[in-house]
Coordinates of C-alpha atoms and ligand atoms in Angstrom, one line a residue:
Chain A
M197 CA -0.1 16.5 -30.3
R198 CA -1.3 18.3 -27.2
R199 CA 0.5 16.7 -24.1
Y200 CA -1.4 15.0 -21.4
S201 CA -0.6 16.4 -18.0
A202 CA -2.0 17.5 -14.7
F203 CA -2.2 21.0 -16.1
A204 CA -4.1 19.9 -19.3
I205 CA -6.7 18.2 -16.9
A206 CA -7.0 21.4 -15.0
R207 CA -7.4 23.5 -18.3
E208 CA -9.9 21.1 -19.6
G209 CA -11.7 21.0 -16.4
A210 CA -12.2 24.6 -16.6
R211 CA -13.8 24.6 -20.1
Y212 CA -16.1 21.6 -19.9
H213 CA -13.5 19.2 -21.5
Q214 CA -14.2 20.8 -24.9
G215 CA -10.6 20.8 -25.9
W216 CA -9.4 17.2 -25.9
E217 CA -8.2 16.3 -29.3
R218 CA -8.6 12.9 -31.0
A219 CA -5.9 10.5 -29.9
W220 CA -5.0 9.4 -33.4
N221 CA -6.3 10.2 -36.9
S222 CA -8.3 7.7 -39.1
P223 CA -7.0 8.7 -42.5
V224 CA -8.0 7.4 -46.0
P225 CA -5.2 5.1 -47.2
K226 CA -2.5 6.6 -49.5
K227 CA -1.6 4.7 -52.6
K228 CA 1.8 3.8 -51.3
Y229 CA 4.0 3.6 -48.1
D230 CA 7.5 2.8 -47.3
V231 CA 6.5 0.3 -44.9
I232 CA 3.1 -1.4 -44.5
I233 CA 2.5 -3.2 -41.1
V234 CA -0.4 -5.6 -41.0
G235 CA -2.1 -5.9 -37.6
A236 CA -2.5 -3.1 -35.1
G237 CA -2.1 -5.2 -31.9
G238 CA 0.6 -4.3 -29.4
H239 CA 3.4 -5.8 -31.5
G240 CA 2.5 -4.1 -34.9
L241 CA 2.1 -0.7 -33.1
A242 CA 5.3 -1.0 -31.3
T243 CA 7.0 -2.0 -34.5
A244 CA 5.7 1.4 -36.0
F245 CA 6.8 3.3 -33.1
Y246 CA 10.4 2.1 -33.0
L247 CA 10.7 2.4 -36.8
G248 CA 9.9 5.9 -36.3
K249 CA 11.6 6.6 -33.0
N250 CA 14.8 4.5 -33.6
F251 CA 15.2 4.7 -37.5
G252 CA 13.2 7.9 -38.6
I253 CA 11.1 5.8 -40.9
T254 CA 7.6 7.3 -40.6
N255 CA 5.9 6.8 -44.1
V256 CA 4.3 3.9 -42.4
A257 CA 0.7 2.5 -42.5
I258 CA -0.6 0.1 -39.8
I259 CA -3.5 -1.8 -41.4
E260 CA -6.1 -3.5 -39.0
K261 CA -9.1 -5.6 -40.1
G262 CA -10.9 -4.8 -36.7
W263 CA -10.2 -2.0 -34.4
L264 CA -6.8 -1.4 -32.9
G265 CA -6.1 -3.5 -29.9
G266 CA -9.1 -5.6 -30.6
G267 CA -6.9 -8.8 -31.1
N268 CA -5.1 -10.6 -28.3
T269 CA -3.7 -7.3 -27.1
G270 CA -7.0 -6.3 -25.6
R271 CA -8.0 -9.7 -24.5
N272 CA -5.1 -10.9 -22.4
T273 CA -4.5 -10.9 -18.7
T274 CA -1.5 -8.5 -18.7
I275 CA 1.0 -10.6 -16.8
I276 CA 4.6 -9.0 -17.3
R277 CA 7.6 -10.9 -16.4
S278 CA 11.1 -12.0 -17.8
N279 CA 11.9 -15.1 -15.8
Y280 CA 12.5 -17.3 -18.8
L281 CA 15.1 -20.0 -19.0
Q282 CA 17.0 -19.6 -22.4
D283 CA 19.4 -16.6 -23.0
P284 CA 17.7 -15.3 -26.0
S285 CA 14.4 -15.3 -24.3
A286 CA 15.8 -13.6 -21.2
A287 CA 17.3 -11.0 -23.3
I288 CA 14.2 -9.9 -25.3
Y289 CA 11.6 -10.4 -22.4
E290 CA 13.9 -8.3 -20.1
K291 CA 14.4 -5.6 -22.7
A292 CA 10.5 -5.4 -22.9
R293 CA 10.1 -5.3 -19.2
S294 CA 12.4 -2.5 -18.8
L295 CA 10.8 -0.6 -21.4
Y296 CA 7.6 -0.9 -19.6
E297 CA 9.2 0.7 -16.6
T298 CA 9.3 4.0 -18.6
M299 CA 6.5 3.6 -21.3
S300 CA 4.2 5.9 -19.5
Q301 CA 6.8 8.8 -19.8
D302 CA 8.1 7.7 -23.3
L303 CA 4.6 7.7 -24.8
N304 CA 3.1 10.5 -22.5
Y305 CA 0.2 7.9 -21.9
N306 CA -0.6 6.3 -18.6
V307 CA -0.2 2.5 -19.2
M308 CA -0.7 1.8 -15.6
F309 CA 2.4 -0.4 -15.4
S310 CA 2.3 -1.9 -12.0
P311 CA 5.6 -3.8 -10.9
R312 CA 3.8 -5.4 -8.2
G313 CA 5.5 -8.7 -8.5
V314 CA 4.9 -12.2 -9.9
I315 CA 5.1 -15.6 -8.0
M316 CA 5.1 -18.9 -10.0
L317 CA 4.3 -21.5 -7.6
A318 CA 6.1 -24.7 -7.4
Q319 CA 3.6 -27.4 -6.5
T320 CA 5.6 -30.6 -7.4
Q321 CA 9.3 -31.8 -6.9
S322 CA 10.1 -31.4 -10.5
E323 CA 8.8 -27.8 -10.5
I324 CA 11.0 -27.1 -7.5
R325 CA 13.9 -28.3 -9.4
G326 CA 12.8 -26.5 -12.6
Y327 CA 12.3 -23.0 -10.9
Q328 CA 15.5 -23.2 -8.9
R329 CA 17.3 -23.9 -12.2
T330 CA 15.5 -20.9 -13.7
A331 CA 16.6 -18.7 -10.8
H332 CA 20.1 -19.7 -11.4
A333 CA 19.9 -19.1 -15.1
N334 CA 18.2 -15.7 -14.4
A335 CA 21.1 -14.8 -12.1
L336 CA 23.6 -15.4 -15.0
Q337 CA 21.4 -13.4 -17.4
G338 CA 21.1 -10.4 -15.1
V339 CA 17.5 -10.7 -14.6
T340 CA 16.6 -10.4 -10.9
T341 CA 14.4 -13.3 -9.6
E342 CA 14.6 -15.4 -6.6
W343 CA 13.6 -18.7 -5.2
I344 CA 11.4 -18.3 -2.2
E345 CA 10.2 -20.8 0.5
P346 CA 6.6 -21.4 1.2
A347 CA 6.5 -19.2 4.4
R348 CA 7.6 -16.2 2.2
V349 CA 4.8 -17.1 -0.3
K350 CA 2.3 -17.0 2.6
E351 CA 3.7 -13.7 3.5
L352 CA 3.3 -12.2 0.1
V353 CA -0.1 -13.8 -0.6
P354 CA -2.1 -14.1 2.7
I355 CA -5.1 -15.4 1.0
I356 CA -3.3 -18.6 -0.3
N357 CA -3.8 -22.2 1.0
L358 CA -0.4 -23.6 1.2
D359 CA -1.8 -27.1 2.0
G360 CA -4.0 -27.8 -0.9
P361 CA -5.2 -31.3 -1.0
R362 CA -3.9 -32.1 -4.3
Y363 CA -0.9 -29.8 -4.8
P364 CA 0.5 -28.1 -1.7
V365 CA 2.5 -25.2 -2.3
L366 CA 6.2 -26.1 -2.0
G367 CA 7.9 -22.7 -2.8
G368 CA 8.0 -20.3 -5.8
L369 CA 9.9 -18.3 -8.2
W370 CA 9.6 -14.6 -7.5
Q371 CA 10.2 -11.9 -9.7
A372 CA 9.7 -8.6 -7.7
R373 CA 9.7 -6.2 -10.7
G374 CA 7.2 -8.4 -12.8
G375 CA 3.5 -7.1 -12.7
T376 CA 0.9 -5.8 -15.1
A377 CA -0.1 -2.9 -17.2
R378 CA -3.3 -1.8 -18.8
H379 CA -3.6 -3.6 -22.1
D380 CA -5.9 -1.2 -23.9
A381 CA -3.6 1.7 -22.8
V382 CA -0.5 0.2 -24.4
A383 CA -2.2 -0.2 -27.7
W384 CA -3.7 3.4 -27.5
G385 CA -0.6 4.9 -26.2
Y386 CA 1.5 3.6 -29.1
A387 CA -1.3 4.5 -31.6
R388 CA -1.3 8.1 -30.4
A389 CA 2.4 8.3 -30.6
C390 CA 2.5 6.8 -34.1
S391 CA -0.2 9.0 -35.4
D392 CA 1.6 12.0 -34.0
M393 CA 4.7 10.9 -36.0
G394 CA 2.6 11.1 -39.1
M395 CA 1.9 7.4 -39.6
D396 CA -1.5 6.1 -40.7
I397 CA -3.5 3.8 -38.7
I398 CA -6.2 2.3 -40.9
Q399 CA -8.8 0.4 -39.1
K400 CA -11.6 -1.9 -40.3
C401 CA -9.4 -2.8 -43.3
E402 CA -8.6 -6.4 -43.8
V403 CA -5.7 -7.4 -45.9
T404 CA -6.9 -10.2 -48.4
G405 CA -4.2 -10.9 -50.6
V406 CA -0.3 -10.0 -51.0
M407 CA 0.9 -8.8 -54.3
Q408 CA 4.1 -10.0 -55.6
E409 CA 6.6 -9.6 -58.4
G410 CA 9.9 -11.4 -58.8
G411 CA 10.1 -12.9 -55.3
K412 CA 9.3 -9.5 -53.7
V413 CA 6.1 -8.0 -52.4
T414 CA 4.9 -5.0 -54.1
G415 CA 1.8 -4.1 -51.9
V416 CA -1.3 -5.6 -50.4
Q417 CA -4.9 -6.2 -51.6
T418 CA -7.2 -4.9 -48.8
T419 CA -10.9 -4.4 -48.3
K420 CA -10.2 -0.7 -49.0
G421 CA -8.4 -1.2 -52.1
D422 CA -4.7 -2.1 -53.2
I423 CA -1.9 -0.3 -51.3
A424 CA 1.7 -0.4 -52.4
C425 CA 4.7 -0.6 -50.2
D426 CA 8.5 -1.1 -50.3
K427 CA 8.6 -3.3 -47.4
L428 CA 5.8 -5.5 -45.7
A429 CA 5.7 -6.5 -41.9
M430 CA 3.2 -9.3 -41.0
V431 CA 2.3 -8.9 -37.3
V432 CA -1.0 -10.7 -37.0
A433 CA -0.6 -13.3 -34.1
G434 CA -3.3 -15.9 -34.5
N435 CA -3.9 -15.0 -38.2
A436 CA -0.3 -15.4 -39.1
G437 CA -0.7 -18.8 -40.8
D438 CA -3.6 -17.4 -42.9
L439 CA -1.7 -14.2 -44.0
A440 CA 1.6 -16.3 -44.8
G441 CA -0.6 -18.6 -46.7
Q442 CA -1.7 -15.7 -48.9
A443 CA 1.9 -14.9 -49.5
G444 CA 2.6 -18.4 -50.4
F445 CA 4.6 -19.7 -47.5
R446 CA 3.8 -21.9 -44.5
L447 CA 4.6 -21.4 -40.9
P448 CA 5.5 -23.7 -38.0
L449 CA 2.5 -23.0 -35.9
D450 CA -1.1 -23.6 -34.8
S451 CA -3.8 -21.4 -33.8
V452 CA -5.8 -22.2 -30.8
A453 CA -8.3 -20.7 -28.5
L454 CA -7.0 -19.2 -25.0
Q455 CA -9.6 -17.8 -22.5
A456 CA -9.7 -15.6 -19.5
L457 CA -12.5 -14.5 -17.1
V458 CA -12.9 -11.8 -14.3
S459 CA -14.9 -11.9 -11.3
E460 CA -17.2 -9.3 -9.7
P461 CA -15.1 -6.6 -7.9
I462 CA -14.1 -7.2 -4.4
K463 CA -12.0 -5.4 -1.9
P464 CA -8.2 -5.5 -2.2
C465 CA -7.0 -8.9 -1.2
M466 CA -4.0 -9.9 -3.3
D467 CA -1.3 -7.4 -4.5
V468 CA 1.0 -9.6 -6.5
V469 CA 0.4 -12.0 -9.6
V470 CA 0.2 -15.6 -8.8
M471 CA 0.5 -18.3 -11.3
A472 CA 0.2 -21.9 -10.7
N473 CA 1.5 -24.0 -13.6
T474 CA 0.9 -27.4 -12.5
V475 CA -2.7 -26.9 -12.0
H476 CA -3.0 -24.5 -15.0
G477 CA -4.3 -21.3 -13.5
Y478 CA -3.1 -17.7 -12.6
M479 CA -4.7 -15.0 -10.9
S480 CA -4.2 -11.3 -10.0
Q481 CA -6.6 -8.4 -8.9
S482 CA -7.2 -5.5 -11.1
D483 CA -7.3 -2.0 -9.9
K484 CA -11.1 -2.1 -10.2
G485 CA -11.0 -5.1 -7.7
E486 CA -11.9 -7.8 -10.2
M487 CA -10.0 -11.1 -9.8
V488 CA -8.4 -11.7 -13.2
I489 CA -8.2 -15.4 -14.1
G490 CA -6.5 -17.3 -16.8
G491 CA -5.9 -20.9 -17.6
G492 CA -4.8 -23.4 -20.5
T493 CA -5.5 -23.3 -24.2
D494 CA -7.9 -25.5 -25.9
G495 CA -6.2 -28.4 -27.9
F496 CA -7.7 -28.0 -31.4
N497 CA -7.2 -25.4 -34.1
N498 CA -9.6 -22.7 -33.9
Y499 CA -10.4 -19.2 -35.2
T500 CA -13.5 -18.4 -33.5
Q501 CA -12.3 -16.4 -30.5
R502 CA -14.4 -18.7 -28.4
G503 CA -13.2 -21.5 -26.1
S504 CA -14.4 -24.6 -24.7
F505 CA -16.2 -24.1 -21.3
H506 CA -14.4 -27.2 -19.6
H507 CA -11.3 -25.4 -19.6
V508 CA -12.7 -22.5 -17.6
E509 CA -14.1 -25.1 -15.1
E510 CA -10.9 -26.8 -14.8
T511 CA -8.9 -23.5 -14.2
V512 CA -11.5 -22.3 -11.6
R513 CA -11.5 -25.8 -9.9
A514 CA -7.7 -25.7 -9.4
L515 CA -7.6 -22.1 -8.2
I516 CA -10.3 -22.6 -5.7
E517 CA -8.1 -25.3 -3.9
T518 CA -5.3 -22.8 -3.9
F519 CA -7.3 -19.7 -3.1
P520 CA -10.4 -20.9 -1.2
I521 CA -11.6 -17.2 -0.7
I522 CA -12.8 -17.2 -4.3
G523 CA -15.2 -20.0 -4.0
R524 CA -18.2 -17.8 -3.7
L525 CA -17.3 -15.1 -6.2
K526 CA -19.4 -14.7 -9.2
M527 CA -17.8 -14.3 -12.5
L528 CA -18.7 -11.2 -14.5
R529 CA -17.2 -11.9 -17.9
Q530 CA -15.3 -14.6 -19.9
W531 CA -13.8 -14.4 -23.4
G532 CA -11.2 -15.9 -25.7
G533 CA -8.5 -15.0 -28.1
I534 CA -6.7 -16.9 -30.8
V535 CA -3.1 -17.6 -30.0
D536 CA -0.4 -18.7 -32.3
V537 CA 1.7 -21.5 -30.8
T538 CA 5.0 -22.8 -32.0
G539 CA 6.5 -26.1 -31.2
D540 CA 9.3 -24.7 -28.9
R541 CA 6.8 -22.1 -27.4
S542 CA 9.1 -19.2 -28.4
P543 CA 8.2 -16.5 -31.0
I544 CA 9.2 -15.9 -34.6
I545 CA 10.8 -12.6 -35.5
S546 CA 12.2 -13.3 -39.0
K547 CA 12.9 -12.7 -42.5
T548 CA 10.5 -14.6 -45.0
P549 CA 11.1 -16.4 -48.3
L550 CA 10.0 -13.0 -49.8
G551 CA 13.0 -10.6 -49.8
N552 CA 11.3 -7.5 -48.5
T553 CA 8.6 -9.1 -46.3
F554 CA 9.1 -9.7 -42.4
I555 CA 7.2 -11.6 -39.9
N556 CA 6.6 -11.3 -36.1
C557 CA 4.3 -14.0 -34.7
G558 CA 4.2 -17.0 -32.4
W559 CA 4.1 -15.2 -29.2
G560 CA 1.2 -17.6 -28.4
T561 CA -0.1 -17.2 -25.0
G562 CA 2.5 -14.8 -23.7
G563 CA 3.3 -11.9 -25.7
F564 CA 1.8 -9.1 -24.0
K565 CA 4.8 -8.9 -21.6
S566 CA 7.1 -8.5 -24.7
I567 CA 5.3 -5.8 -26.8
P568 CA 8.0 -3.1 -26.5
G569 CA 11.0 -5.4 -26.8
S570 CA 9.5 -7.2 -29.8
G571 CA 8.7 -3.8 -31.5
W572 CA 12.1 -2.7 -30.8
A573 CA 13.7 -5.9 -32.5
M574 CA 11.1 -6.0 -35.3
A575 CA 11.8 -2.4 -36.1
E576 CA 15.5 -3.0 -36.6
L577 CA 14.8 -6.1 -38.7
V578 CA 12.4 -4.0 -41.0
A579 CA 14.7 -1.1 -41.2
K580 CA 17.9 -2.9 -41.7
G581 CA 16.8 -6.0 -43.6
E582 CA 18.8 -8.1 -41.1
P583 CA 17.9 -9.1 -37.6
G584 CA 19.8 -7.3 -34.6
P585 CA 21.0 -9.2 -31.6
L586 CA 17.7 -9.3 -29.9
A587 CA 15.9 -10.9 -32.8
A588 CA 18.9 -13.1 -34.3
D589 CA 17.9 -16.3 -32.5
F590 CA 14.2 -16.2 -33.3
G591 CA 14.4 -16.7 -37.0
L592 CA 12.1 -19.1 -39.0
N593 CA 15.6 -21.0 -39.9
R594 CA 15.8 -22.3 -36.3
F595 CA 13.2 -24.9 -37.2
R596 CA 15.1 -26.2 -40.2
E597 CA 18.5 -26.0 -38.3
G598 CA 17.1 -27.6 -35.0
R599 CA 18.2 -24.6 -32.9
F600 CA 15.0 -24.5 -30.7
I601 CA 14.5 -22.0 -27.8
D602 CA 12.7 -24.3 -25.8
E603 CA 10.5 -22.6 -23.3
S604 CA 8.0 -25.3 -22.7
V605 CA 8.9 -25.0 -19.0
A606 CA 8.8 -21.3 -18.6
A607 CA 5.7 -20.9 -20.7
G608 CA 4.1 -24.2 -19.3
V609 CA 0.9 -22.3 -18.4
A610 CA -0.7 -19.9 -20.7
H611 CA 0.0 -16.3 -19.5
Chain B
M5 CA -19.1 -28.5 -26.2
L6 CA -17.4 -30.2 -29.1
T7 CA -18.6 -33.7 -29.7
L8 CA -17.3 -36.4 -32.1
H9 CA -18.4 -39.7 -33.2
C10 CA -15.5 -42.3 -32.5
P11 CA -15.4 -44.6 -35.4
N12 CA -13.6 -47.2 -33.5
C13 CA -16.1 -47.8 -30.6
G14 CA -19.0 -46.1 -31.9
V15 CA -19.6 -43.7 -29.0
M16 CA -20.5 -40.0 -29.4
A17 CA -17.6 -38.6 -27.4
D18 CA -17.5 -35.3 -25.5
E19 CA -14.5 -33.1 -26.0
T20 CA -13.4 -34.0 -22.4
E21 CA -12.9 -37.7 -23.4
L22 CA -10.8 -36.8 -26.4
H23 CA -7.4 -35.3 -27.2
A24 CA -6.8 -33.4 -30.1
E25 CA -3.6 -34.5 -32.1
G26 CA -3.3 -31.7 -34.8
E27 CA -3.1 -31.8 -38.6
A28 CA -3.9 -35.2 -40.2
H29 CA -2.4 -36.9 -43.2
I30 CA 1.0 -35.5 -42.8
K31 CA 3.5 -37.0 -45.2
R32 CA 6.3 -38.4 -43.2
F33 CA 9.9 -38.4 -44.2
G34 CA 12.7 -40.6 -43.1
P35 CA 16.5 -41.1 -43.3
G36 CA 18.1 -39.4 -46.4
S37 CA 15.4 -36.7 -46.5
S38 CA 16.5 -33.0 -47.1
D39 CA 16.5 -30.5 -44.3
E40 CA 13.5 -28.7 -45.9
E41 CA 11.5 -32.0 -46.1
F42 CA 12.2 -32.5 -42.4
E43 CA 11.3 -29.1 -41.5
N44 CA 8.0 -29.4 -43.4
Y45 CA 7.0 -32.6 -42.0
L46 CA 7.9 -31.9 -38.3
F47 CA 7.0 -28.3 -38.0
E48 CA 5.0 -26.4 -40.7
R49 CA 1.3 -26.7 -40.6
K50 CA -1.5 -25.7 -42.9
N51 CA -3.5 -24.2 -39.9
P52 CA -6.2 -23.2 -42.2
K53 CA -9.2 -20.9 -41.7
G54 CA -11.9 -23.1 -42.7
V55 CA -11.9 -27.0 -43.4
H56 CA -9.3 -28.9 -41.4
F57 CA -8.5 -32.5 -41.4
E58 CA -7.2 -33.6 -38.0
R59 CA -6.2 -36.5 -35.8
W60 CA -7.9 -37.2 -32.5
R61 CA -7.5 -39.7 -29.9
H62 CA -10.2 -41.2 -27.8
V63 CA -8.1 -41.0 -24.6
A64 CA -10.7 -41.6 -22.1
G65 CA -12.7 -44.0 -24.1
C66 CA -11.4 -46.9 -26.2
G67 CA -8.0 -45.2 -26.4
K68 CA -7.7 -45.4 -30.2
Y69 CA -7.0 -42.7 -32.9
F70 CA -9.2 -41.5 -35.5
H71 CA -9.6 -38.7 -38.2
A72 CA -12.0 -35.9 -38.2
A73 CA -13.0 -33.1 -40.7
R74 CA -13.8 -29.9 -39.0
N75 CA -14.2 -26.3 -39.8
T76 CA -12.0 -23.9 -37.6
M77 CA -14.1 -20.7 -38.5
T78 CA -17.6 -22.2 -37.5
L79 CA -16.6 -25.4 -35.3
E80 CA -19.0 -27.4 -37.5
V81 CA -18.0 -31.1 -37.6
Y82 CA -18.2 -32.7 -41.1
G83 CA -17.6 -36.1 -40.0
T84 CA -15.1 -38.5 -38.5
Y85 CA -13.5 -41.6 -40.2
S86 CA -10.9 -44.3 -39.5
A87 CA -7.2 -43.6 -38.9
Q88 CA -6.2 -46.3 -41.1
T89 CA -6.1 -44.2 -44.2
L90 CA -3.7 -41.8 -46.0
A91 CA -6.6 -39.4 -47.3
P92 CA -10.0 -38.6 -46.4
P93 CA -13.0 -40.5 -47.8
K94 CA -14.1 -39.2 -51.3
T95 CA -17.7 -39.1 -50.0
L96 CA -16.7 -36.7 -47.2
V97 CA -14.8 -34.4 -49.5
N98 CA -17.6 -34.2 -51.9
A99 CA -19.9 -33.5 -49.1
I100 CA -17.8 -30.6 -47.9
K101 CA -17.3 -29.3 -51.3
K102 CA -21.0 -29.2 -51.9
K103 CA -21.6 -27.2 -48.8
H104 CA -18.7 -24.9 -49.5
P105 CA -18.1 -24.7 -53.3
E106 CA -15.5 -22.0 -52.6
W107 CA -13.2 -24.3 -50.7
E108 CA -10.0 -25.3 -52.5
G109 CA -10.7 -28.8 -51.8
W110 CA -8.5 -31.7 -50.4
A111 CA -5.0 -31.4 -51.4
Ligands
FAD288 C1 -6.8 -15.0 -23.0 C2 -5.4 -14.6 -23.2 C3 -4.6 -14.3 -22.1 C4 -3.4 -13.9 -22.2 N1 -2.6 -13.5 -21.2 C5 -1.5 -13.0 -21.3 C6 -0.7 -12.5 -20.2 O1 -1.0 -12.5 -19.0 N2 0.7 -12.1 -20.5 C7 1.4 -11.9 -21.7 O2 2.4 -11.7 -21.8 N3 0.6 -12.4 -22.8 C8 -0.8 -13.0 -22.5 N4 -1.4 -13.4 -23.8 C9 -0.7 -13.3 -25.1 C10 -0.9 -11.9 -25.7 O3 -2.1 -11.4 -25.6 C11 -0.5 -11.9 -27.1 O4 0.8 -12.6 -27.2 C12 -0.2 -10.5 -27.6 O5 -1.2 -9.6 -27.3 C13 0.1 -10.6 -29.1 O6 -0.1 -9.2 -29.6 P1 0.0 -9.1 -31.3 O7 0.0 -7.6 -31.3 O8 0.9 -10.1 -31.8 O9 -1.5 -9.7 -31.7 P2 -2.9 -9.0 -31.7 O10 -3.0 -8.2 -30.7 O11 -3.8 -10.3 -31.9 O12 -3.0 -8.2 -32.9 C14 -2.9 -8.9 -34.2 C15 -3.8 -7.9 -35.1 O13 -3.8 -8.2 -36.4 C16 -5.1 -8.1 -37.1 N5 -5.2 -8.8 -38.2 C17 -5.2 -10.2 -38.3 N6 -5.2 -10.6 -39.7 C18 -5.5 -9.5 -40.4 C19 -5.5 -9.2 -41.7 N7 -5.5 -10.1 -42.7 N8 -5.6 -7.8 -42.1 C20 -5.6 -6.7 -41.2 N9 -5.5 -7.1 -40.1 C21 -5.4 -8.4 -39.5 C22 -6.1 -8.6 -35.9 O14 -7.3 -8.1 -35.8 C23 -5.4 -8.0 -34.5 O15 -5.9 -6.8 -34.2 C24 -2.7 -13.8 -23.5 C25 -3.6 -14.1 -24.7 C26 -4.8 -14.4 -24.4 C27 -5.8 -14.7 -25.7
ZN289 ZN1 -13.7 -44.8 -29.2

């Protein structure tokens, strides 16, 4: 792999950019791999990356039915934060956030991580109590967050209207090292690094069946033929229930649509991310100047990657109260992704009823922020066959044993 | 916008009047059941790609529950029926089967 650098840009500039190589290979699948990962979203690619980097396992295929990063990884609003309430969540989200800090260097790929700060607004008395509790929990977990008063919110977000008619701003939970990153670049950066380690990224190849023998998986049936493997990792987000069904087990989750939208670009007006959970809306400004907006999920099971319009309307209505300045903006694009939501709003990183098969899913509305930490933990689970400390609490067995990791407050809004 | 016919009050209700309540006809387990049965009843869901039988509530209308058969891949609605039943009506199941012969059927 030729490294990207200022020197490389100068070199290519001098020869009409003829020398750039393909960022990753598109090979024909081999007959067999040590590990097959289904799903080339951020989590699948990060799992592959750390299998190679931390465990030296590189005979790996990542199989993707569409194009890499074309699932939720390329559809999200890129908010990164780690101010969760429960200890297992804080551990994995903070691990992920800290890995984002050096991701561009680690991958030699600019993922545009921008730790611009994230505010979660408190707009009801119960939210004040909830966020103050989270701030205390975060202090104990070693995650730097801070409760801030309305005046400080206004300082950080001059365009905010503190005295909204329905929900005045009463303060906020502030994480200064939260922020955003370029979602496509995260997928592309990992893909390039994985390809460089000799892994095969196989796109436009859908897994349609899971071949088994004596309680173990022997390989997968795909639209490009059968491929054998020693171990299987399912990392397919909204499609997890369907893939698990192919393998003969059920999951504690529902797949629903989550939407986002962006406005026409305007001059810089807001340099932090603002989330308003009570009214179900959040907003940030992209480097291109677009206001990036998201809201809540639809209520019903859905695989169409299309959401209901009235949710967009609700989100925008709430945000206009809080940010009157956006009232006259035109919206450029709106889209949806299918997210996999569990009962306790926490993910699943787990062994399965099939000995050599592992699953990573249930990140629901908030798994972009966790990509590197999740890949780190999942690689360990796949390599060793047992979860390490980051993944241990996120097993499927927590539902049977009643050990929920309840993040319905921290994840109250889709983010 | 999704519209469903409420079999209780007879209104064609917009999605904004309704609340989705998830998978229908879940077999309930009580005291004395195994952990596995509880796990299945409380958490595990079919979440199918395709035909889905589900509960809805006409929250901003008559307030009552009903059932719907809907396709999660196309958003097509096959029909709605009373909540006072443990299984979807045969006629509805047959009509869906006729449309989608490859569907594994109501189980
Ligand atoms: C609108 C929206 C906004 C969001 N905003 C945020 C946010 O601000 N912050 C945040 O942290 N998170 C956010 N999220 C959540 C985040 O996007 C997801 O949790 C995360 O991207 C999941 O990554 P993944 O790799 O698990 O899944 P995906 O990126 O969806 O990847 C799974 C891949 O598996 C493939 N696949 C599925 N089935 C098969 C099969 N049978 N064979 C082969 N391939 C298959 C799919 O094509 C897909 O590419 C948002 C999500 C949405 C939809
Ligand atoms: Zn009614």
